Coordinates of N, CA, C and O in Angstrom, one line a residue:
M1 N 93.1 -70.1 54.9 CA 94.1 -70.2 55.9 C 94.4 -71.7 56.1 O 93.5 -72.5 56.2
T2 N 95.6 -72.1 56.2 CA 96.0 -73.5 56.5 C 96.7 -73.6 57.8 O 97.6 -72.8 58.1
S3 N 96.2 -74.4 58.7 CA 96.8 -74.6 60.0 C 97.6 -75.8 60.1 O 97.1 -76.9 59.6
L4 N 98.8 -75.8 60.6 CA 99.7 -76.9 60.8 C 99.8 -77.1 62.3 O 100.5 -76.4 62.9
S5 N 99.2 -78.1 62.8 CA 99.2 -78.3 64.3 C 100.4 -79.2 64.6 O 101.2 -79.7 63.8
T6 N 100.6 -79.4 65.9 CA 101.8 -80.2 66.4 C 101.7 -81.6 66.0 O 102.8 -82.3 65.9
D7 N 100.6 -82.1 65.6 CA 100.5 -83.5 65.1 C 100.6 -83.5 63.6 O 100.4 -84.5 62.9
H8 N 101.0 -82.4 63.0 CA 101.3 -82.3 61.5 C 100.1 -82.5 60.7 O 100.2 -82.9 59.5
T9 N 98.9 -82.1 61.2 CA 97.7 -82.2 60.3 C 97.4 -80.8 59.8 O 97.7 -79.8 60.5
F10 N 96.8 -80.7 58.7 CA 96.4 -79.4 58.1 C 94.9 -79.2 58.2 O 94.1 -80.1 58.1
Q11 N 94.6 -77.9 58.4 CA 93.2 -77.5 58.3 C 93.1 -76.3 57.4 O 93.9 -75.4 57.6
V12 N 92.3 -76.4 56.4 CA 92.2 -75.3 55.5 C 90.9 -74.5 55.8 O 89.8 -75.1 55.9
V13 N 91.1 -73.2 55.9 CA 90.0 -72.3 56.2 C 90.1 -71.1 55.2 O 91.2 -70.6 55.1
K14 N 89.0 -70.8 54.6 CA 89.0 -69.6 53.6 C 89.0 -68.3 54.4 O 88.2 -68.1 55.3
T15 N 90.0 -67.4 54.1 CA 90.1 -66.1 54.8 C 90.9 -65.2 53.9 O 91.7 -65.7 53.1
D16 N 90.7 -63.9 54.0 CA 91.5 -63.0 53.3 C 92.7 -62.6 54.1 O 93.7 -62.1 53.6
G17 N 92.7 -62.9 55.4 CA 93.9 -62.7 56.3 C 94.2 -61.2 56.6 O 95.1 -61.0 57.4
H18 N 93.5 -60.3 55.9 CA 93.9 -58.9 56.1 C 93.7 -58.4 57.6 O 94.5 -57.6 58.1
A19 N 92.7 -58.8 58.2 CA 92.4 -58.4 59.6 C 93.5 -58.8 60.5 O 94.1 -57.9 61.3
A20 N 94.0 -60.0 60.5 CA 95.1 -60.5 61.4 C 96.4 -59.8 61.0 O 97.1 -59.4 61.9
T21 N 96.6 -59.6 59.7 CA 97.8 -58.9 59.3 C 97.8 -57.5 59.8 O 98.8 -57.0 60.4
A22 N 96.8 -56.8 59.6 CA 96.7 -55.4 60.0 C 96.8 -55.2 61.5 O 97.5 -54.3 62.0
Q23 N 96.1 -56.1 62.2 CA 96.1 -56.0 63.7 C 97.5 -56.2 64.2 O 98.0 -55.4 65.1
A24 N 98.2 -57.2 63.7 CA 99.6 -57.5 64.2 C 100.5 -56.3 63.8 O 101.4 -55.9 64.6
D25 N 100.4 -55.9 62.6 CA 101.3 -54.8 62.1 C 101.1 -53.5 62.9 O 102.0 -52.8 63.3
A26 N 99.8 -53.2 63.3 CA 99.5 -52.0 64.0 C 100.1 -52.1 65.4 O 100.5 -51.1 66.0
A27 N 100.2 -53.3 66.0 CA 100.8 -53.4 67.3 C 102.3 -53.4 67.3 O 102.9 -53.3 68.3
D28 N 102.9 -53.4 66.1 CA 104.4 -53.3 65.9 C 105.1 -54.4 66.7 O 106.1 -54.1 67.3
E29 N 104.5 -55.5 66.8 CA 105.1 -56.7 67.5 C 105.4 -57.8 66.5 O 105.4 -59.0 66.9
V30 N 105.6 -57.5 65.2 CA 105.8 -58.5 64.2 C 107.2 -58.6 63.9 O 107.9 -57.6 63.7
V31 N 107.7 -59.9 63.9 CA 109.1 -60.2 63.4 C 108.9 -60.9 62.1 O 108.5 -62.1 62.1
N32 N 109.2 -60.2 61.0 CA 109.2 -60.9 59.7 C 110.5 -61.5 59.4 O 111.6 -60.9 59.6
I33 N 110.5 -62.8 59.0 CA 111.7 -63.5 58.7 C 111.6 -63.9 57.2 O 110.7 -64.6 56.8
A34 N 112.6 -63.4 56.5 CA 112.7 -63.8 55.0 C 113.7 -64.9 54.9 O 114.8 -64.8 55.5
I35 N 113.3 -66.0 54.2 CA 114.1 -67.1 54.0 C 114.5 -67.2 52.6 O 113.6 -67.3 51.7
L36 N 115.8 -67.1 52.3 CA 116.3 -67.2 50.9 C 117.0 -68.5 50.7 O 118.0 -68.8 51.4
V37 N 116.5 -69.3 49.8 CA 116.9 -70.7 49.6 C 117.7 -70.8 48.3 O 117.2 -70.3 47.2
D38 N 118.9 -71.3 48.3 CA 119.7 -71.6 47.1 C 119.3 -73.0 46.6 O 119.9 -74.0 46.8
A39 N 118.1 -73.0 45.9 CA 117.5 -74.2 45.5 C 118.4 -75.0 44.5 O 118.6 -76.2 44.5
E40 N 119.0 -74.2 43.6 CA 119.9 -74.8 42.6 C 121.1 -75.5 43.3 O 121.5 -76.6 42.9
G41 N 121.7 -74.8 44.3 CA 122.8 -75.4 45.1 C 122.4 -76.6 45.8 O 123.2 -77.6 45.9
I42 N 121.2 -76.6 46.4 CA 120.7 -77.8 47.1 C 120.5 -79.0 46.2 O 120.9 -80.1 46.4
V43 N 119.9 -78.7 45.0 CA 119.6 -79.8 44.0 C 121.0 -80.4 43.6 O 121.1 -81.6 43.5
D44 N 122.0 -79.5 43.3 CA 123.3 -80.0 42.9 C 124.0 -80.8 44.0 O 124.5 -81.9 43.8
A45 N 124.0 -80.3 45.3 CA 124.7 -80.9 46.4 C 124.1 -82.2 46.8 O 124.8 -83.1 47.3
Y46 N 122.8 -82.3 46.7 CA 122.1 -83.5 47.2 C 121.5 -84.4 46.1 O 120.7 -85.3 46.4
R47 N 122.0 -84.2 44.9 CA 121.5 -85.0 43.7 C 121.7 -86.5 44.0 O 122.8 -86.9 44.5
G48 N 120.7 -87.3 43.7 CA 120.8 -88.7 43.9 C 120.5 -89.2 45.3 O 120.4 -90.4 45.5
R49 N 120.4 -88.3 46.3 CA 120.0 -88.8 47.6 C 118.5 -88.8 47.7 O 117.8 -87.9 47.4
N50 N 118.0 -89.9 48.2 CA 116.5 -90.0 48.4 C 116.0 -89.2 49.6 O 116.7 -89.2 50.6
S51 N 114.9 -88.6 49.4 CA 114.2 -88.0 50.5 C 112.7 -88.1 50.3 O 112.3 -88.4 49.2
S52 N 112.0 -88.0 51.4 CA 110.5 -88.1 51.3 C 110.0 -87.0 52.3 O 110.7 -86.5 53.1
P53 N 108.7 -86.7 52.2 CA 108.1 -85.7 53.1 C 108.3 -86.1 54.6 O 108.5 -85.2 55.4
D54 N 108.3 -87.4 54.9 CA 108.5 -87.8 56.3 C 109.9 -88.0 56.7 O 110.2 -88.3 57.9
A55 N 110.9 -88.0 55.7 CA 112.3 -88.2 56.0 C 113.1 -87.2 55.2 O 113.9 -87.6 54.3
P56 N 112.9 -85.9 55.5 CA 113.7 -84.9 54.7 C 115.2 -84.9 55.0 O 115.6 -85.4 56.1
I57 N 116.0 -84.5 54.1 CA 117.4 -84.4 54.3 C 117.7 -83.2 55.1 O 117.3 -82.1 54.8
T58 N 118.5 -83.4 56.2 CA 119.0 -82.2 57.0 C 120.1 -81.5 56.3 O 121.1 -82.2 55.9
L59 N 119.9 -80.2 56.0 CA 121.0 -79.5 55.4 C 122.1 -79.3 56.4 O 121.9 -78.8 57.5
N60 N 123.4 -79.7 56.0 CA 124.5 -79.6 56.9 C 125.8 -79.3 56.1 O 126.2 -80.2 55.3
P61 N 126.3 -78.1 56.2 CA 125.8 -77.0 57.0 C 124.7 -76.2 56.3 O 124.8 -76.0 55.1
A62 N 123.7 -75.8 57.0 CA 122.6 -75.1 56.4 C 123.0 -73.8 55.7 O 122.5 -73.4 54.7
G63 N 124.0 -73.2 56.3 CA 124.5 -71.9 55.8 C 125.0 -71.9 54.4 O 125.2 -70.9 53.7
D64 N 125.4 -73.1 53.9 CA 125.8 -73.3 52.5 C 124.6 -73.1 51.5 O 124.9 -73.0 50.3
H65 N 123.4 -73.2 52.0 CA 122.3 -73.4 51.1 C 121.1 -72.4 51.4 O 120.2 -72.3 50.6
L66 N 121.1 -71.7 52.6 CA 120.0 -70.8 52.8 C 120.4 -69.8 53.8 O 121.4 -69.9 54.6
L67 N 119.7 -68.7 53.8 CA 119.9 -67.6 54.7 C 118.5 -67.1 55.2 O 117.6 -67.1 54.4
M68 N 118.5 -66.6 56.4 CA 117.3 -66.0 56.9 C 117.7 -64.6 57.3 O 118.8 -64.3 57.7
A69 N 116.7 -63.7 57.2 CA 116.9 -62.3 57.5 C 115.8 -61.8 58.4 O 114.6 -62.1 58.2
A70 N 116.1 -60.9 59.4 CA 115.1 -60.3 60.2 C 115.7 -58.9 60.5 O 116.9 -58.6 60.3
R71 N 114.8 -58.0 60.9 CA 115.3 -56.6 61.3 C 116.3 -56.7 62.4 O 116.2 -57.5 63.3
R72 N 117.3 -55.8 62.4 CA 118.4 -55.9 63.4 C 117.9 -55.8 64.8 O 118.4 -56.4 65.7
R73 N 116.8 -55.1 65.0 CA 116.3 -54.9 66.4 C 115.8 -56.2 67.0 O 115.6 -56.4 68.2
N74 N 115.6 -57.3 66.1 CA 115.1 -58.5 66.6 C 116.1 -59.6 66.6 O 115.8 -60.8 66.9
T75 N 117.3 -59.3 66.2 CA 118.4 -60.3 66.1 C 119.8 -59.7 66.1 O 119.9 -58.5 65.7
S76 N 120.7 -60.4 66.7 CA 122.1 -59.8 66.7 C 122.8 -60.1 65.4 O 123.8 -59.5 65.1
S77 N 122.3 -61.1 64.6 CA 122.9 -61.4 63.3 C 121.8 -61.4 62.2 O 121.2 -62.4 62.1
P78 N 121.6 -60.3 61.5 CA 120.5 -60.2 60.7 C 120.5 -61.1 59.4 O 119.4 -61.3 58.8
W79 N 121.6 -61.8 59.1 CA 121.6 -62.7 58.0 C 122.3 -64.0 58.5 O 123.5 -64.0 58.7
D80 N 121.6 -65.1 58.6 CA 122.2 -66.3 59.1 C 121.2 -67.5 58.8 O 120.0 -67.3 58.8
A81 N 121.8 -68.6 58.6 CA 121.0 -69.8 58.4 C 120.4 -70.3 59.8 O 119.4 -70.9 59.8
E82 N 121.1 -70.0 60.8 CA 120.6 -70.4 62.2 C 120.2 -69.1 62.9 O 120.6 -68.9 64.0
L83 N 119.4 -68.3 62.3 CA 119.0 -67.1 62.8 C 118.3 -67.2 64.2 O 117.4 -68.0 64.4
T84 N 118.8 -66.5 65.2 CA 118.2 -66.4 66.5 C 117.5 -65.1 66.6 O 118.1 -64.0 66.5
I85 N 116.2 -65.1 66.8 CA 115.4 -63.9 66.9 C 114.9 -63.7 68.3 O 114.7 -64.7 69.0
T86 N 114.6 -62.5 68.7 CA 113.9 -62.2 69.9 C 112.6 -61.5 69.6 O 112.6 -60.6 68.8
V87 N 111.6 -62.0 70.3 CA 110.2 -61.5 70.0 C 109.6 -61.3 71.4 O 109.7 -62.2 72.3
P88 N 108.8 -60.3 71.6 CA 108.1 -60.1 72.9 C 107.0 -61.1 73.0 O 106.4 -61.5 72.0
R89 N 106.6 -61.5 74.3 CA 105.5 -62.4 74.5 C 104.2 -61.6 73.9 O 104.1 -60.4 74.2
G90 N 103.4 -62.3 73.2 CA 102.3 -61.8 72.5 C 102.6 -61.3 71.1 O 101.7 -60.9 70.3
G91 N 103.9 -61.2 70.8 CA 104.3 -60.8 69.5 C 104.1 -61.9 68.4 O 103.8 -63.0 68.7
V92 N 104.2 -61.5 67.2 CA 104.0 -62.4 66.1 C 105.2 -62.7 65.3 O 106.0 -61.7 65.1
V93 N 105.5 -63.9 64.9 CA 106.6 -64.3 64.0 C 106.0 -64.7 62.7 O 105.1 -65.5 62.7
R94 N 106.5 -64.2 61.6 CA 106.1 -64.6 60.2 C 107.3 -65.0 59.4 O 108.3 -64.4 59.4
W95 N 107.1 -66.1 58.7 CA 108.1 -66.7 57.8 C 107.6 -66.6 56.4 O 106.5 -67.0 56.1
R96 N 108.5 -66.2 55.5 CA 108.2 -66.2 54.0 C 109.5 -66.8 53.4 O 110.6 -66.4 53.8
E97 N 109.3 -67.6 52.4 CA 110.5 -68.2 51.7 C 110.5 -67.8 50.2 O 109.4 -67.6 49.6
S98 N 111.6 -67.8 49.6 CA 111.8 -67.6 48.2 C 113.1 -68.3 47.8 O 114.0 -68.5 48.7
T99 N 113.3 -68.5 46.5 CA 114.6 -69.1 46.1 C 115.5 -68.0 45.5 O 115.0 -66.9 45.3
M100 N 116.7 -68.3 45.3 CA 117.7 -67.3 44.7 C 117.2 -66.9 43.3 O 117.5 -65.7 42.9
S101 N 116.5 -67.7 42.6 CA 115.9 -67.3 41.3 C 114.6 -66.7 41.4 O 113.9 -66.5 40.4
F102 N 114.2 -66.4 42.7 CA 112.9 -65.8 42.9 C 111.8 -66.6 42.3 O 110.9 -66.1 41.7
N103 N 111.9 -67.9 42.5 CA 110.8 -68.9 42.2 C 110.6 -69.0 40.7 O 109.5 -69.4 40.3
T104 N 111.6 -68.7 39.8 CA 111.4 -68.9 38.4 C 111.8 -70.3 37.9 O 111.1 -71.0 37.2
R105 N 113.1 -70.7 38.3 CA 113.5 -72.0 37.9 C 113.1 -73.1 38.9 O 112.6 -74.2 38.6
Y106 N 113.3 -72.8 40.2 CA 112.9 -73.7 41.3 C 112.1 -72.9 42.3 O 112.3 -71.7 42.4
R107 N 111.2 -73.6 43.0 CA 110.5 -72.9 44.1 C 110.8 -73.7 45.4 O 111.0 -74.9 45.3
A108 N 110.7 -73.0 46.5 CA 110.8 -73.6 47.8 C 109.5 -73.5 48.5 O 108.8 -72.4 48.3
Q109 N 109.0 -74.5 49.2 CA 107.7 -74.4 49.9 C 107.9 -75.1 51.2 O 108.1 -76.2 51.3
L110 N 107.7 -74.2 52.3 CA 107.7 -74.8 53.6 C 106.5 -75.7 53.8 O 105.4 -75.3 53.3
Y111 N 106.6 -76.8 54.5 CA 105.4 -77.6 54.6 C 105.3 -78.2 56.0 O 104.2 -78.7 56.4
R112 N 106.3 -78.2 56.9 CA 106.2 -78.7 58.2 C 107.1 -77.9 59.2 O 108.2 -77.7 58.9
Y113 N 106.5 -77.6 60.3 CA 107.2 -77.0 61.4 C 107.1 -77.9 62.6 O 106.1 -78.5 62.9
E114 N 108.3 -78.1 63.2 CA 108.4 -78.9 64.5 C 109.2 -78.2 65.5 O 110.3 -77.6 65.1
A115 N 108.8 -78.1 66.7 CA 109.5 -77.4 67.7 C 109.9 -78.4 68.8 O 109.2 -79.3 69.2
N116 N 111.2 -78.2 69.3 CA 111.6 -78.9 70.5 C 111.1 -78.1 71.7 O 111.9 -77.4 72.4
D117 N 109.8 -78.2 72.0 CA 109.2 -77.2 72.8 C 108.0 -77.8 73.6 O 106.9 -77.8 73.2
N118 N 108.3 -78.4 74.8 CA 107.3 -79.0 75.6 C 106.5 -77.9 76.3 O 105.4 -78.1 76.8
R119 N 107.1 -76.7 76.4 CA 106.5 -75.6 77.2 C 105.6 -74.7 76.3 O 104.9 -73.8 76.8
R120 N 105.5 -75.0 75.0 CA 104.7 -74.2 74.1 C 105.0 -72.8 74.0 O 104.2 -71.9 74.4
I121 N 106.3 -72.5 73.7 CA 106.7 -71.1 73.6 C 106.1 -70.3 72.4 O 105.7 -69.2 72.5
L122 N 105.9 -71.0 71.3 CA 105.1 -70.5 70.2 C 103.8 -71.2 70.0 O 103.7 -72.4 70.3
S123 N 102.8 -70.5 69.5 CA 101.5 -71.1 69.2 C 101.7 -72.0 68.0 O 102.7 -72.1 67.4
D124 N 100.6 -72.7 67.6 CA 100.6 -73.5 66.4 C 100.8 -72.5 65.2 O 100.5 -71.4 65.3
I125 N 101.4 -73.0 64.2 CA 101.8 -72.3 63.0 C 100.6 -72.3 62.1 O 99.9 -73.3 61.8
I126 N 100.2 -71.1 61.5 CA 99.1 -70.9 60.6 C 99.7 -70.3 59.3 O 100.4 -69.4 59.4
A127 N 99.2 -70.8 58.2 CA 99.6 -70.2 56.9 C 98.4 -69.3 56.5 O 97.3 -69.7 56.4
F128 N 98.7 -68.0 56.2 CA 97.8 -67.1 55.7 C 98.0 -66.9 54.2 O 99.2 -66.6 53.8
T129 N 97.0 -67.0 53.4 CA 97.1 -66.7 52.0 C 96.3 -65.4 51.8 O 95.1 -65.3 52.2
L130 N 96.9 -64.4 51.1 CA 96.3 -63.1 50.9 C 96.3 -62.8 49.4 O 97.2 -63.0 48.7
P131 N 95.2 -62.2 49.0 CA 95.2 -61.6 47.6 C 96.0 -60.3 47.6 O 96.0 -59.6 48.6
V132 N 96.8 -60.2 46.6 CA 97.7 -59.0 46.5 C 97.8 -58.5 45.1 O 97.4 -59.2 44.2
E133 N 98.1 -57.3 45.0 CA 98.4 -56.7 43.6 C 99.9 -56.4 43.6 O 100.4 -55.7 44.4
L134 N 100.5 -57.1 42.6 CA 102.0 -57.0 42.5 C 102.3 -56.1 41.3 O 101.7 -56.2 40.2
P135 N 103.3 -55.2 41.5 CA 103.7 -54.4 40.4 C 104.6 -55.1 39.4 O 105.4 -56.0 39.7
L136 N 104.4 -54.8 38.1 CA 105.2 -55.4 37.0 C 105.8 -54.2 36.2 O 105.1 -53.2 36.1
P137 N 107.0 -54.3 35.7 CA 107.6 -53.2 34.9 C 106.7 -52.9 33.7 O 106.2 -53.8 33.1
N138 N 106.6 -51.6 33.4 CA 105.8 -51.2 32.3 C 106.9 -50.6 31.3 O 107.4 -49.6 31.6
Q139 N 107.1 -51.3 30.2 CA 108.1 -50.9 29.3 C 107.9 -49.5 28.7 O 108.8 -48.7 28.4
D140 N 106.6 -49.1 28.5 CA 106.2 -47.8 28.0 C 106.4 -46.7 29.0 O 106.6 -45.6 28.6
D141 N 106.2 -47.0 30.2 CA 106.3 -45.9 31.3 C 106.8 -46.6 32.6 O 106.0 -47.0 33.4
P142 N 108.1 -46.6 32.7 CA 108.7 -47.3 33.9 C 108.3 -46.7 35.2 O 108.3 -47.4 36.2
L143 N 107.8 -45.5 35.2 CA 107.3 -44.9 36.5 C 105.9 -45.2 36.8 O 105.3 -44.7 37.8
D144 N 105.2 -45.9 35.9 CA 103.8 -46.3 36.1 C 103.7 -47.8 35.9 O 103.3 -48.3 34.9
P145 N 104.1 -48.6 37.0 CA 104.1 -50.0 36.8 C 102.7 -50.6 36.5 O 101.7 -50.1 37.0
S146 N 102.7 -51.7 35.8 CA 101.4 -52.5 35.6 C 101.2 -53.2 36.9 O 102.0 -53.4 37.7
V147 N 99.9 -53.7 37.0 CA 99.6 -54.4 38.2 C 99.1 -55.8 37.9 O 98.3 -56.0 36.9
Y148 N 99.6 -56.8 38.6 CA 99.2 -58.2 38.4 C 98.5 -58.6 39.7 O 99.0 -58.5 40.8
A149 N 97.2 -59.1 39.6 CA 96.5 -59.6 40.8 C 96.9 -61.1 41.0 O 96.9 -61.9 40.1
G150 N 97.3 -61.4 42.2 CA 97.7 -62.7 42.5 C 97.5 -63.0 44.0 O 96.7 -62.4 44.7
H151 N 98.2 -64.0 44.5 CA 98.1 -64.3 45.9 C 99.5 -64.5 46.5 O 100.5 -64.8 45.8
D152 N 99.7 -64.2 47.8 CA 100.9 -64.4 48.5 C 100.5 -65.1 49.8 O 99.4 -65.2 50.1
Y153 N 101.5 -65.5 50.5 CA 101.3 -66.2 51.8 C 102.4 -66.0 52.7 O 103.5 -65.6 52.3
F154 N 102.2 -66.3 54.0 CA 103.2 -66.4 55.0 C 102.8 -67.3 56.1 O 101.6 -67.6 56.2
W155 N 103.7 -67.9 56.8 CA 103.4 -68.7 58.0 C 103.5 -67.8 59.2 O 104.4 -67.0 59.3
Q156 N 102.7 -68.1 60.2 CA 102.7 -67.2 61.3 C 102.4 -67.9 62.6 O 101.7 -68.9 62.7
A157 N 103.1 -67.5 63.7 CA 102.9 -68.0 65.1 C 102.9 -66.8 66.0 O 103.5 -65.8 65.7
T158 N 102.3 -67.1 67.2 CA 102.3 -66.0 68.2 C 103.2 -66.5 69.4 O 103.2 -67.7 69.7
A159 N 104.0 -65.6 69.9 CA 104.9 -65.9 71.1 C 104.0 -65.9 72.3 O 103.4 -64.9 72.7
V160 N 103.9 -67.1 72.9 CA 103.0 -67.2 74.1 C 103.6 -67.4 75.4 O 102.9 -67.1 76.4
A161 N 104.9 -67.7 75.5 CA 105.5 -67.9 76.8 C 107.0 -67.5 76.7 O 107.6 -67.7 75.6
P162 N 107.6 -67.0 77.7 CA 109.1 -66.7 77.6 C 109.9 -68.0 77.6 O 109.5 -69.0 78.1
G163 N 111.0 -67.9 76.9 CA 112.0 -69.0 76.8 C 112.6 -69.0 75.4 O 112.4 -68.2 74.6
T164 N 113.4 -70.1 75.2 CA 114.1 -70.3 73.9 C 113.7 -71.6 73.3 O 113.6 -72.6 74.0
V165 N 113.4 -71.6 72.0 CA 113.0 -72.9 71.4 C 113.8 -73.0 70.1 O 114.1 -72.1 69.3
T166 N 114.3 -74.2 69.9 CA 114.9 -74.6 68.6 C 113.8 -75.3 67.8 O 113.1 -76.1 68.4
Y167 N 113.6 -74.9 66.6 CA 112.5 -75.5 65.8 C 113.1 -75.9 64.5 O 114.2 -75.6 64.1
H168 N 112.4 -76.7 63.8 CA 112.8 -77.3 62.5 C 111.7 -76.9 61.4 O 110.5 -76.9 61.7
W169 N 112.2 -76.4 60.3 CA 111.4 -76.2 59.2 C 111.7 -77.3 58.1 O 112.9 -77.4 57.8
D170 N 110.7 -77.9 57.6 CA 110.9 -78.8 56.5 C 110.3 -78.1 55.3 O 109.3 -77.4 55.4
F171 N 111.0 -78.3 54.2 CA 110.6 -77.6 52.9 C 110.8 -78.5 51.8 O 111.7 -79.4 51.8
M172 N 110.1 -78.3 50.7 CA 110.3 -79.1 49.5 C 110.8 -78.1 48.4 O 110.6 -76.9 48.5
I173 N 111.5 -78.6 47.5 CA 111.9 -77.9 46.3 C 111.1 -78.4 45.1 O 111.0 -79.7 44.9
L174 N 110.5 -77.5 44.3 CA 109.7 -77.9 43.2 C 110.4 -77.2 42.0 O 111.0 -76.1 42.1
D175 N 110.2 -77.8 40.8 CA 110.7 -77.2 39.6 C 109.7 -76.2 39.0 O 108.6 -76.1 39.6
D176 N 110.0 -75.6 37.9 CA 109.1 -74.6 37.3 C 107.8 -75.2 36.7 O 106.9 -74.5 36.3
E177 N 107.7 -76.6 36.8 CA 106.4 -77.2 36.3 C 105.7 -77.9 37.5 O 104.9 -78.7 37.4
N178 N 106.2 -77.5 38.7 CA 105.6 -78.0 40.0 C 105.9 -79.4 40.3 O 105.2 -80.0 41.1
N179 N 106.9 -80.0 39.7 CA 107.4 -81.3 40.1 C 108.2 -81.3 41.3 O 109.1 -80.4 41.5
K180 N 107.9 -82.2 42.3 CA 108.7 -82.2 43.5 C 110.1 -82.8 43.3 O 110.2 -83.9 42.8
I181 N 111.1 -82.0 43.6 CA 112.5 -82.5 43.4 C 113.0 -83.1 44.7 O 113.8 -84.1 44.6
G182 N 112.7 -82.6 45.9 CA 113.3 -83.2 47.1 C 112.8 -82.5 48.3 O 112.1 -81.4 48.2
Y183 N 113.0 -83.1 49.5 CA 112.6 -82.6 50.8 C 113.7 -82.4 51.7 O 114.6 -83.2 51.8
Y184 N 113.7 -81.2 52.4 CA 114.9 -80.8 53.2 C 114.5 -80.2 54.5 O 113.3 -79.9 54.7
R185 N 115.5 -80.1 55.4 CA 115.2 -79.6 56.8 C 116.4 -78.8 57.3 O 117.5 -79.0 57.0
W186 N 116.0 -77.8 58.2 CA 117.1 -77.1 59.0 C 116.4 -76.6 60.3 O 115.2 -76.6 60.5
D187 N 117.3 -76.1 61.2 CA 116.8 -75.8 62.6 C 117.3 -74.5 63.2 O 118.3 -74.4 63.8
P188 N 116.5 -73.4 63.0 CA 116.8 -72.2 63.6 C 116.3 -72.1 65.1 O 115.8 -73.0 65.6
F189 N 116.3 -70.9 65.7 CA 116.0 -70.7 67.1 C 115.1 -69.4 67.2 O 115.1 -68.5 66.4
V190 N 114.2 -69.4 68.3 CA 113.4 -68.3 68.7 C 113.6 -68.1 70.2 O 113.5 -69.1 70.9
T191 N 113.8 -66.8 70.6 CA 113.8 -66.5 72.0 C 112.6 -65.6 72.3 O 112.5 -64.5 71.6
V192 N 111.7 -65.9 73.2 CA 110.6 -65.1 73.6 C 110.9 -64.4 74.9 O 111.3 -65.1 75.8
T193 N 110.8 -63.1 74.9 CA 111.1 -62.4 76.1 C 109.8 -61.9 76.9 O 108.8 -61.9 76.3

């Protein structure tokens, strides 16, 4: 598990994460946010502009380059770059990202969360890494997929106080050889009820 605190430091702790995942899922208080990044479009649009992890380029307008999705019961607009979600106090918010090429040509990797939040509406963000078995097509028997053992992850926070917070996610784009291409940022919202 990797923890990203408000001072942007990381702490790595070994865990399988299944207990926290199962506990939150059982409580049915989880808001899953899928982030779909048009990495190719970002690379083309911002080619030649310098960025660094400490000075990422703000996507403007963000909607030209990424979308977030959540279940309709947690948002009035289920597909939006500036997704506003509603989560009950004590509920869990999880973020997962992927690129339009589903991480084959380019990959997106969230690396920093910042909130305009002096009241601490959300807890510190924690990254959970989980072992998973992923299905792969089986050419000989399409109804019996092969299984690939790998790892998956998500970022998670707990809603701790009522209110609305604008937050920023910083992410990097990497190519298929894990070379860092650039650093970017955008700012969605969370409302805790």
